[in-house]
Amino acid sequence: RHYRDPEFGPSALALHLGVSLRSLQRYFEPLGETPGQRLLQLRLTQAHAELSRRGPKEVAVADCAYSCGFNDLSHFYRAFRQRYGMTPGAVVAQARDGGAIVQ
């Protein structure tokens, strides 16, 4: 749940877990990713889920980005497009139109 805080990065995660940042990095090495990359993926997954939720009210992309821990919209848009191959707005439009959502 802390990953939604834009100030919660690898150092804060290590502190929260009671380990050194270097120990946390060593833990992630066999996984082939860094703690920062993992936090980014968690945030993107949450944003995608919120944007693809069908409902009576559309989710504002900027509000979703901020609530998922992004404090830089251009970074959010780039990372989202790189991960999902489409813009956040396209995901909202697909959900609104009842189209298939790509995970």
JSON list of C-alpha atoms in Angstrom, two decimals:
[
{"chain": "A", "resi": 1, "resn": "ARG", "atom": "CA", "xyz": [0.00, 0.00, 0.00]},
{"chain": "A", "resi": 2, "resn": "HIS", "atom": "CA", "xyz": [2.95, 2.34, 0.51]},
{"chain": "A", "resi": 3, "resn": "TYR", "atom": "CA", "xyz": [3.86, 2.14, -3.17]},
{"chain": "A", "resi": 4, "resn": "ARG", "atom": "CA", "xyz": [1.09, 4.68, -3.91]},
{"chain": "A", "resi": 5, "resn": "ASP", "atom": "CA", "xyz": [3.14, 7.35, -2.12]},
{"chain": "A", "resi": 6, "resn": "PRO", "atom": "CA", "xyz": [5.38, 9.12, -4.69]},
{"chain": "A", "resi": 7, "resn": "GLU", "atom": "CA", "xyz": [8.03, 9.59, -1.99]},
{"chain": "A", "resi": 8, "resn": "PHE", "atom": "CA", "xyz": [8.13, 5.83, -1.34]},
{"chain": "A", "resi": 9, "resn": "GLY", "atom": "CA", "xyz": [11.13, 4.62, -3.29]},
{"chain": "A", "resi": 10, "resn": "PRO", "atom": "CA", "xyz": [13.74, 1.90, -2.83]},
{"chain": "A", "resi": 11, "resn": "SER", "atom": "CA", "xyz": [15.32, 3.63, 0.19]},
{"chain": "A", "resi": 12, "resn": "ALA", "atom": "CA", "xyz": [11.97, 3.96, 1.94]},
{"chain": "A", "resi": 13, "resn": "LEU", "atom": "CA", "xyz": [11.14, 0.34, 1.12]},
{"chain": "A", "resi": 14, "resn": "ALA", "atom": "CA", "xyz": [14.43, -0.83, 2.63]},
{"chain": "A", "resi": 15, "resn": "LEU", "atom": "CA", "xyz": [13.79, 1.26, 5.74]},
{"chain": "A", "resi": 16, "resn": "HIS", "atom": "CA", "xyz": [10.24, -0.12, 6.00]},
{"chain": "A", "resi": 17, "resn": "LEU", "atom": "CA", "xyz": [11.56, -3.68, 5.77]},
{"chain": "A", "resi": 18, "resn": "GLY", "atom": "CA", "xyz": [14.37, -3.02, 8.22]},
{"chain": "A", "resi": 19, "resn": "VAL", "atom": "CA", "xyz": [17.18, -3.86, 5.81]},
{"chain": "A", "resi": 20, "resn": "SER", "atom": "CA", "xyz": [19.88, -1.82, 4.13]},
{"chain": "A", "resi": 21, "resn": "LEU", "atom": "CA", "xyz": [19.32, -0.53, 0.62]},
{"chain": "A", "resi": 22, "resn": "ARG", "atom": "CA", "xyz": [22.21, -2.69, -0.58]},
{"chain": "A", "resi": 23, "resn": "SER", "atom": "CA", "xyz": [20.65, -5.80, 0.99]},
{"chain": "A", "resi": 24, "resn": "LEU", "atom": "CA", "xyz": [17.38, -5.01, -0.74]},
{"chain": "A", "resi": 25, "resn": "GLN", "atom": "CA", "xyz": [19.18, -4.59, -4.06]},
{"chain": "A", "resi": 26, "resn": "ARG", "atom": "CA", "xyz": [20.96, -7.93, -3.58]},
{"chain": "A", "resi": 27, "resn": "TYR", "atom": "CA", "xyz": [17.61, -9.59, -2.89]},
{"chain": "A", "resi": 28, "resn": "PHE", "atom": "CA", "xyz": [16.27, -8.31, -6.21]},
{"chain": "A", "resi": 29, "resn": "GLU", "atom": "CA", "xyz": [19.34, -9.23, -8.30]},
{"chain": "A", "resi": 30, "resn": "PRO", "atom": "CA", "xyz": [18.26, -12.85, -8.96]},
{"chain": "A", "resi": 31, "resn": "LEU", "atom": "CA", "xyz": [14.85, -11.55, -10.04]},
{"chain": "A", "resi": 32, "resn": "GLY", "atom": "CA", "xyz": [16.47, -9.53, -12.82]},
{"chain": "A", "resi": 33, "resn": "GLU", "atom": "CA", "xyz": [15.02, -6.23, -11.67]},
{"chain": "A", "resi": 34, "resn": "THR", "atom": "CA", "xyz": [15.75, -3.45, -9.24]},
{"chain": "A", "resi": 35, "resn": "PRO", "atom": "CA", "xyz": [13.52, -2.43, -6.34]},
{"chain": "A", "resi": 36, "resn": "GLY", "atom": "CA", "xyz": [12.74, 0.77, -8.26]},
{"chain": "A", "resi": 37, "resn": "GLN", "atom": "CA", "xyz": [11.66, -1.20, -11.32]},
{"chain": "A", "resi": 38, "resn": "ARG", "atom": "CA", "xyz": [9.42, -3.37, -9.16]},
{"chain": "A", "resi": 39, "resn": "LEU", "atom": "CA", "xyz": [7.76, -0.34, -7.59]},
{"chain": "A", "resi": 40, "resn": "LEU", "atom": "CA", "xyz": [7.20, 1.11, -11.06]},
{"chain": "A", "resi": 41, "resn": "GLN", "atom": "CA", "xyz": [5.56, -2.13, -12.23]},
{"chain": "A", "resi": 42, "resn": "LEU", "atom": "CA", "xyz": [3.28, -2.19, -9.16]},
{"chain": "A", "resi": 43, "resn": "ARG", "atom": "CA", "xyz": [2.23, 1.39, -9.83]},
{"chain": "A", "resi": 44, "resn": "LEU", "atom": "CA", "xyz": [1.62, 0.74, -13.53]},
{"chain": "A", "resi": 45, "resn": "THR", "atom": "CA", "xyz": [-0.41, -2.39, -12.80]},
{"chain": "A", "resi": 46, "resn": "GLN", "atom": "CA", "xyz": [-2.58, -0.48, -10.34]},
{"chain": "A", "resi": 47, "resn": "ALA", "atom": "CA", "xyz": [-3.04, 2.42, -12.76]},
{"chain": "A", "resi": 48, "resn": "HIS", "atom": "CA", "xyz": [-4.03, 0.05, -15.58]},
{"chain": "A", "resi": 49, "resn": "ALA", "atom": "CA", "xyz": [-6.57, -1.67, -13.33]},
{"chain": "A", "resi": 50, "resn": "GLU", "atom": "CA", "xyz": [-8.11, 1.64, -12.30]},
{"chain": "A", "resi": 51, "resn": "LEU", "atom": "CA", "xyz": [-8.21, 3.01, -15.84]},
{"chain": "A", "resi": 52, "resn": "SER", "atom": "CA", "xyz": [-9.77, -0.14, -17.27]},
{"chain": "A", "resi": 53, "resn": "ARG", "atom": "CA", "xyz": [-12.50, -0.32, -14.65]},
{"chain": "A", "resi": 54, "resn": "ARG", "atom": "CA", "xyz": [-15.85, 0.11, -16.32]},
{"chain": "A", "resi": 55, "resn": "GLY", "atom": "CA", "xyz": [-18.31, 2.29, -14.50]},
{"chain": "A", "resi": 56, "resn": "PRO", "atom": "CA", "xyz": [-20.66, 5.23, -14.73]},
{"chain": "A", "resi": 57, "resn": "LYS", "atom": "CA", "xyz": [-17.83, 7.71, -14.26]},
{"chain": "A", "resi": 58, "resn": "GLU", "atom": "CA", "xyz": [-14.63, 7.82, -16.30]},
{"chain": "A", "resi": 59, "resn": "VAL", "atom": "CA", "xyz": [-11.41, 7.97, -14.38]},
{"chain": "A", "resi": 60, "resn": "ALA", "atom": "CA", "xyz": [-9.32, 11.07, -15.06]},
{"chain": "A", "resi": 61, "resn": "VAL", "atom": "CA", "xyz": [-5.90, 9.91, -16.21]},
{"chain": "A", "resi": 62, "resn": "ALA", "atom": "CA", "xyz": [-4.00, 12.53, -14.21]},
{"chain": "A", "resi": 63, "resn": "ASP", "atom": "CA", "xyz": [-5.93, 11.73, -11.02]},
{"chain": "A", "resi": 64, "resn": "CYS", "atom": "CA", "xyz": [-5.23, 8.05, -11.52]},
{"chain": "A", "resi": 65, "resn": "ALA", "atom": "CA", "xyz": [-1.52, 8.66, -12.10]},
{"chain": "A", "resi": 66, "resn": "TYR", "atom": "CA", "xyz": [-1.20, 10.76, -8.96]},
{"chain": "A", "resi": 67, "resn": "SER", "atom": "CA", "xyz": [-3.19, 8.30, -6.84]},
{"chain": "A", "resi": 68, "resn": "CYS", "atom": "CA", "xyz": [-0.94, 5.44, -7.99]},
{"chain": "A", "resi": 69, "resn": "GLY", "atom": "CA", "xyz": [2.25, 7.17, -6.88]},
{"chain": "A", "resi": 70, "resn": "PHE", "atom": "CA", "xyz": [3.36, 9.08, -9.96]},
{"chain": "A", "resi": 71, "resn": "ASN", "atom": "CA", "xyz": [4.23, 12.73, -9.48]},
{"chain": "A", "resi": 72, "resn": "ASP", "atom": "CA", "xyz": [5.42, 13.30, -13.06]},
{"chain": "A", "resi": 73, "resn": "LEU", "atom": "CA", "xyz": [2.75, 12.85, -15.73]},
{"chain": "A", "resi": 74, "resn": "SER", "atom": "CA", "xyz": [5.18, 12.67, -18.64]},
{"chain": "A", "resi": 75, "resn": "HIS", "atom": "CA", "xyz": [7.06, 9.85, -16.90]},
{"chain": "A", "resi": 76, "resn": "PHE", "atom": "CA", "xyz": [3.75, 8.09, -16.24]},
{"chain": "A", "resi": 77, "resn": "TYR", "atom": "CA", "xyz": [2.65, 8.36, -19.88]},
{"chain": "A", "resi": 78, "resn": "ARG", "atom": "CA", "xyz": [6.01, 7.11, -21.20]},
{"chain": "A", "resi": 79, "resn": "ALA", "atom": "CA", "xyz": [6.21, 4.18, -18.77]},
{"chain": "A", "resi": 80, "resn": "PHE", "atom": "CA", "xyz": [2.56, 3.24, -19.34]},
{"chain": "A", "resi": 81, "resn": "ARG", "atom": "CA", "xyz": [2.89, 3.28, -23.11]},
{"chain": "A", "resi": 82, "resn": "GLN", "atom": "CA", "xyz": [6.12, 1.28, -22.95]},
{"chain": "A", "resi": 83, "resn": "ARG", "atom": "CA", "xyz": [4.53, -1.38, -20.73]},
{"chain": "A", "resi": 84, "resn": "TYR", "atom": "CA", "xyz": [1.10, -1.66, -22.39]},
{"chain": "A", "resi": 85, "resn": "GLY", "atom": "CA", "xyz": [1.71, -0.43, -25.94]},
{"chain": "A", "resi": 86, "resn": "MET", "atom": "CA", "xyz": [-1.09, 2.11, -25.68]},
{"chain": "A", "resi": 87, "resn": "THR", "atom": "CA", "xyz": [-1.79, 5.38, -23.93]},
{"chain": "A", "resi": 88, "resn": "PRO", "atom": "CA", "xyz": [-3.70, 5.58, -20.66]},
{"chain": "A", "resi": 89, "resn": "GLY", "atom": "CA", "xyz": [-6.47, 7.44, -22.49]},
{"chain": "A", "resi": 90, "resn": "ALA", "atom": "CA", "xyz": [-6.81, 4.58, -24.96]},
{"chain": "A", "resi": 91, "resn": "VAL", "atom": "CA", "xyz": [-7.33, 2.16, -22.06]},
{"chain": "A", "resi": 92, "resn": "VAL", "atom": "CA", "xyz": [-10.06, 4.42, -20.66]},
{"chain": "A", "resi": 93, "resn": "ALA", "atom": "CA", "xyz": [-11.70, 4.60, -24.11]},
{"chain": "A", "resi": 94, "resn": "GLN", "atom": "CA", "xyz": [-11.59, 0.81, -24.50]},
{"chain": "A", "resi": 95, "resn": "ALA", "atom": "CA", "xyz": [-13.19, 0.34, -21.10]},
{"chain": "A", "resi": 96, "resn": "ARG", "atom": "CA", "xyz": [-15.86, 2.91, -21.90]},
{"chain": "A", "resi": 97, "resn": "ASP", "atom": "CA", "xyz": [-16.60, 1.31, -25.28]},
{"chain": "A", "resi": 98, "resn": "GLY", "atom": "CA", "xyz": [-16.63, -2.20, -23.84]},
{"chain": "A", "resi": 99, "resn": "GLY", "atom": "CA", "xyz": [-13.57, -3.31, -25.79]},
{"chain": "A", "resi": 100, "resn": "ALA", "atom": "CA", "xyz": [-11.10, -5.94, -24.73]},
{"chain": "A", "resi": 101, "resn": "ILE", "atom": "CA", "xyz": [-8.54, -4.67, -22.27]},
{"chain": "A", "resi": 102, "resn": "VAL", "atom": "CA", "xyz": [-4.92, -5.72, -22.80]},
{"chain": "A", "resi": 103, "resn": "GLN", "atom": "CA", "xyz": [-3.01, -6.59, -19.62]}
]
